[in-house]
JSON list of C-alpha atoms in Angstrom, two decimals:
[
{"chain": "A", "resi": 1, "resn": "MET", "atom": "CA", "xyz": [-11.52, 9.16, -4.86]},
{"chain": "A", "resi": 2, "resn": "ALA", "atom": "CA", "xyz": [-14.09, 6.94, -3.21]},
{"chain": "A", "resi": 3, "resn": "THR", "atom": "CA", "xyz": [-12.15, 4.52, -1.02]},
{"chain": "A", "resi": 4, "resn": "GLY", "atom": "CA", "xyz": [-8.49, 3.84, -0.20]},
{"chain": "A", "resi": 5, "resn": "SER", "atom": "CA", "xyz": [-5.61, 6.19, 0.72]},
{"chain": "A", "resi": 6, "resn": "LYS", "atom": "CA", "xyz": [-4.83, 8.87, -1.74]},
{"chain": "A", "resi": 7, "resn": "ASP", "atom": "CA", "xyz": [-1.23, 8.41, -1.05]},
{"chain": "A", "resi": 8, "resn": "LEU", "atom": "CA", "xyz": [-1.51, 4.86, -2.16]},
{"chain": "A", "resi": 9, "resn": "MET", "atom": "CA", "xyz": [-2.83, 5.16, -5.48]},
{"chain": "A", "resi": 10, "resn": "PRO", "atom": "CA", "xyz": [-1.07, 3.25, -8.28]},
{"chain": "A", "resi": 11, "resn": "LYS", "atom": "CA", "xyz": [0.53, 6.29, -9.61]},
{"chain": "A", "resi": 12, "resn": "ALA", "atom": "CA", "xyz": [2.18, 7.16, -6.48]},
{"chain": "A", "resi": 13, "resn": "LEU", "atom": "CA", "xyz": [3.10, 3.30, -5.66]},
{"chain": "A", "resi": 14, "resn": "ARG", "atom": "CA", "xyz": [5.11, 3.22, -8.82]},
{"chain": "A", "resi": 15, "resn": "GLU", "atom": "CA", "xyz": [7.23, 5.98, -7.35]},
{"chain": "A", "resi": 16, "resn": "PHE", "atom": "CA", "xyz": [8.02, 4.22, -4.28]},
{"chain": "A", "resi": 17, "resn": "ASP", "atom": "CA", "xyz": [11.11, 1.86, -3.76]},
{"chain": "A", "resi": 18, "resn": "ASP", "atom": "CA", "xyz": [10.92, -1.61, -2.52]},
{"chain": "A", "resi": 19, "resn": "ALA", "atom": "CA", "xyz": [11.69, -0.81, 0.99]},
{"chain": "A", "resi": 20, "resn": "ARG", "atom": "CA", "xyz": [8.97, 1.85, 1.09]},
{"chain": "A", "resi": 21, "resn": "LEU", "atom": "CA", "xyz": [6.50, -0.58, -0.46]},
{"chain": "A", "resi": 22, "resn": "ASP", "atom": "CA", "xyz": [7.25, -3.13, 2.44]},
{"chain": "A", "resi": 23, "resn": "GLU", "atom": "CA", "xyz": [7.12, -0.33, 4.95]},
{"chain": "A", "resi": 24, "resn": "GLU", "atom": "CA", "xyz": [3.67, 0.66, 3.62]},
{"chain": "A", "resi": 25, "resn": "LEU", "atom": "CA", "xyz": [2.43, -2.84, 3.60]},
{"chain": "A", "resi": 26, "resn": "GLY", "atom": "CA", "xyz": [3.43, -3.37, 7.29]},
{"chain": "A", "resi": 27, "resn": "LYS", "atom": "CA", "xyz": [1.50, -0.03, 8.02]},
{"chain": "A", "resi": 28, "resn": "ALA", "atom": "CA", "xyz": [-1.65, -1.24, 6.34]},
{"chain": "A", "resi": 29, "resn": "LYS", "atom": "CA", "xyz": [-1.74, -4.66, 7.78]},
{"chain": "A", "resi": 30, "resn": "GLN", "atom": "CA", "xyz": [-1.45, -3.36, 11.15]},
{"chain": "A", "resi": 31, "resn": "GLU", "atom": "CA", "xyz": [-4.29, -0.85, 10.59]},
{"chain": "A", "resi": 32, "resn": "LEU", "atom": "CA", "xyz": [-6.43, -3.63, 9.27]},
{"chain": "A", "resi": 33, "resn": "PHE", "atom": "CA", "xyz": [-5.63, -5.64, 12.38]},
{"chain": "A", "resi": 34, "resn": "ASN", "atom": "CA", "xyz": [-6.63, -2.81, 14.55]},
{"chain": "A", "resi": 35, "resn": "LEU", "atom": "CA", "xyz": [-9.98, -2.13, 12.52]},
{"chain": "A", "resi": 36, "resn": "ARG", "atom": "CA", "xyz": [-10.77, -5.76, 12.89]},
{"chain": "A", "resi": 37, "resn": "PHE", "atom": "CA", "xyz": [-10.00, -5.57, 16.57]},
{"chain": "A", "resi": 38, "resn": "GLN", "atom": "CA", "xyz": [-12.31, -2.55, 16.93]},
{"chain": "A", "resi": 39, "resn": "SER", "atom": "CA", "xyz": [-15.12, -4.22, 14.87]},
{"chain": "A", "resi": 40, "resn": "ALA", "atom": "CA", "xyz": [-15.01, -7.39, 17.02]},
{"chain": "A", "resi": 41, "resn": "THR", "atom": "CA", "xyz": [-15.27, -5.07, 20.20]},
{"chain": "A", "resi": 42, "resn": "GLY", "atom": "CA", "xyz": [-17.99, -2.97, 18.72]},
{"chain": "A", "resi": 43, "resn": "GLN", "atom": "CA", "xyz": [-15.70, 0.07, 18.94]},
{"chain": "A", "resi": 44, "resn": "LEU", "atom": "CA", "xyz": [-15.50, 0.67, 14.89]},
{"chain": "A", "resi": 45, "resn": "GLU", "atom": "CA", "xyz": [-17.25, 3.65, 13.80]},
{"chain": "A", "resi": 46, "resn": "ASN", "atom": "CA", "xyz": [-16.30, 3.76, 10.14]},
{"chain": "A", "resi": 47, "resn": "ASN", "atom": "CA", "xyz": [-16.91, 0.24, 8.66]},
{"chain": "A", "resi": 48, "resn": "SER", "atom": "CA", "xyz": [-15.82, 1.54, 5.13]},
{"chain": "A", "resi": 49, "resn": "ARG", "atom": "CA", "xyz": [-12.36, 2.10, 6.50]},
{"chain": "A", "resi": 50, "resn": "LEU", "atom": "CA", "xyz": [-11.98, -1.94, 6.54]},
{"chain": "A", "resi": 51, "resn": "ARG", "atom": "CA", "xyz": [-12.67, -2.03, 2.82]},
{"chain": "A", "resi": 52, "resn": "ALA", "atom": "CA", "xyz": [-10.49, 0.83, 1.82]},
{"chain": "A", "resi": 53, "resn": "VAL", "atom": "CA", "xyz": [-7.44, -0.57, 3.79]},
{"chain": "A", "resi": 54, "resn": "ARG", "atom": "CA", "xyz": [-7.99, -3.97, 2.42]},
{"chain": "A", "resi": 55, "resn": "LYS", "atom": "CA", "xyz": [-7.90, -2.51, -1.25]},
{"chain": "A", "resi": 56, "resn": "ASP", "atom": "CA", "xyz": [-4.74, -0.54, -0.08]},
{"chain": "A", "resi": 57, "resn": "ILE", "atom": "CA", "xyz": [-2.92, -3.87, 0.99]},
{"chain": "A", "resi": 58, "resn": "ALA", "atom": "CA", "xyz": [-4.18, -5.48, -2.53]},
{"chain": "A", "resi": 59, "resn": "ARG", "atom": "CA", "xyz": [-2.59, -2.30, -4.52]},
{"chain": "A", "resi": 60, "resn": "LEU", "atom": "CA", "xyz": [0.58, -2.93, -2.62]},
{"chain": "A", "resi": 61, "resn": "TYR", "atom": "CA", "xyz": [0.90, -6.63, -3.20]},
{"chain": "A", "resi": 62, "resn": "THR", "atom": "CA", "xyz": [-0.05, -5.99, -6.97]},
{"chain": "A", "resi": 63, "resn": "GLU", "atom": "CA", "xyz": [2.82, -3.38, -7.59]},
{"chain": "A", "resi": 64, "resn": "MET", "atom": "CA", "xyz": [5.16, -5.78, -5.66]},
{"chain": "A", "resi": 65, "resn": "ARG", "atom": "CA", "xyz": [4.07, -8.62, -7.87]},
{"chain": "A", "resi": 66, "resn": "GLU", "atom": "CA", "xyz": [4.29, -6.59, -10.98]},
{"chain": "A", "resi": 67, "resn": "ARG", "atom": "CA", "xyz": [8.05, -5.74, -9.99]},
{"chain": "A", "resi": 68, "resn": "GLU", "atom": "CA", "xyz": [8.82, -9.10, -9.66]},
{"chain": "A", "resi": 69, "resn": "LEU", "atom": "CA", "xyz": [7.56, -10.33, -12.90]},
{"chain": "A", "resi": 70, "resn": "GLY", "atom": "CA", "xyz": [9.29, -7.35, -14.49]},
{"chain": "A", "resi": 71, "resn": "ILE", "atom": "CA", "xyz": [6.03, -5.68, -15.49]},
{"chain": "A", "resi": 72, "resn": "GLY", "atom": "CA", "xyz": [6.42, -2.48, -13.29]},
{"chain": "A", "resi": 73, "resn": "GLN", "atom": "CA", "xyz": [9.72, -0.98, -12.61]},
{"chain": "A", "resi": 74, "resn": "ALA", "atom": "CA", "xyz": [11.19, 0.36, -9.58]},
{"chain": "A", "resi": 75, "resn": "PRO", "atom": "CA", "xyz": [12.08, 3.84, -9.71]},
{"chain": "A", "resi": 76, "resn": "ALA", "atom": "CA", "xyz": [15.47, 4.44, -11.20]},
{"chain": "A", "resi": 77, "resn": "ASP", "atom": "CA", "xyz": [18.21, 5.74, -9.13]},
{"chain": "A", "resi": 78, "resn": "GLU", "atom": "CA", "xyz": [19.57, 9.24, -10.21]},
{"chain": "A", "resi": 79, "resn": "SER", "atom": "CA", "xyz": [23.08, 7.78, -9.97]},
{"chain": "A", "resi": 80, "resn": "ASP", "atom": "CA", "xyz": [22.20, 5.11, -12.20]},
{"chain": "A", "resi": 81, "resn": "SER", "atom": "CA", "xyz": [20.69, 7.48, -15.01]},
{"chain": "A", "resi": 82, "resn": "LYS", "atom": "CA", "xyz": [23.92, 9.59, -15.31]},
{"chain": "A", "resi": 83, "resn": "VAL", "atom": "CA", "xyz": [26.44, 8.44, -17.82]},
{"chain": "A", "resi": 84, "resn": "SER", "atom": "CA", "xyz": [29.99, 9.04, -16.91]}
]
């Protein structure tokens, strides 16, 4: 994989529940803020990480929007799949 985080690939994102997606989005936004701050102060050593984090954020937003539209489905609870 050229860019992004391996744990945030679309296949892995489909397995996350909504709360985990929100948590990952918060982490990614915080990392992007820190990277931009480092870039502005001249401390950033790896410029490609900025692009990778932006792509991760886009992947998270895409998965959230797909679920909102009903295109993608949140993982089913095991308790929901069992028939009484």
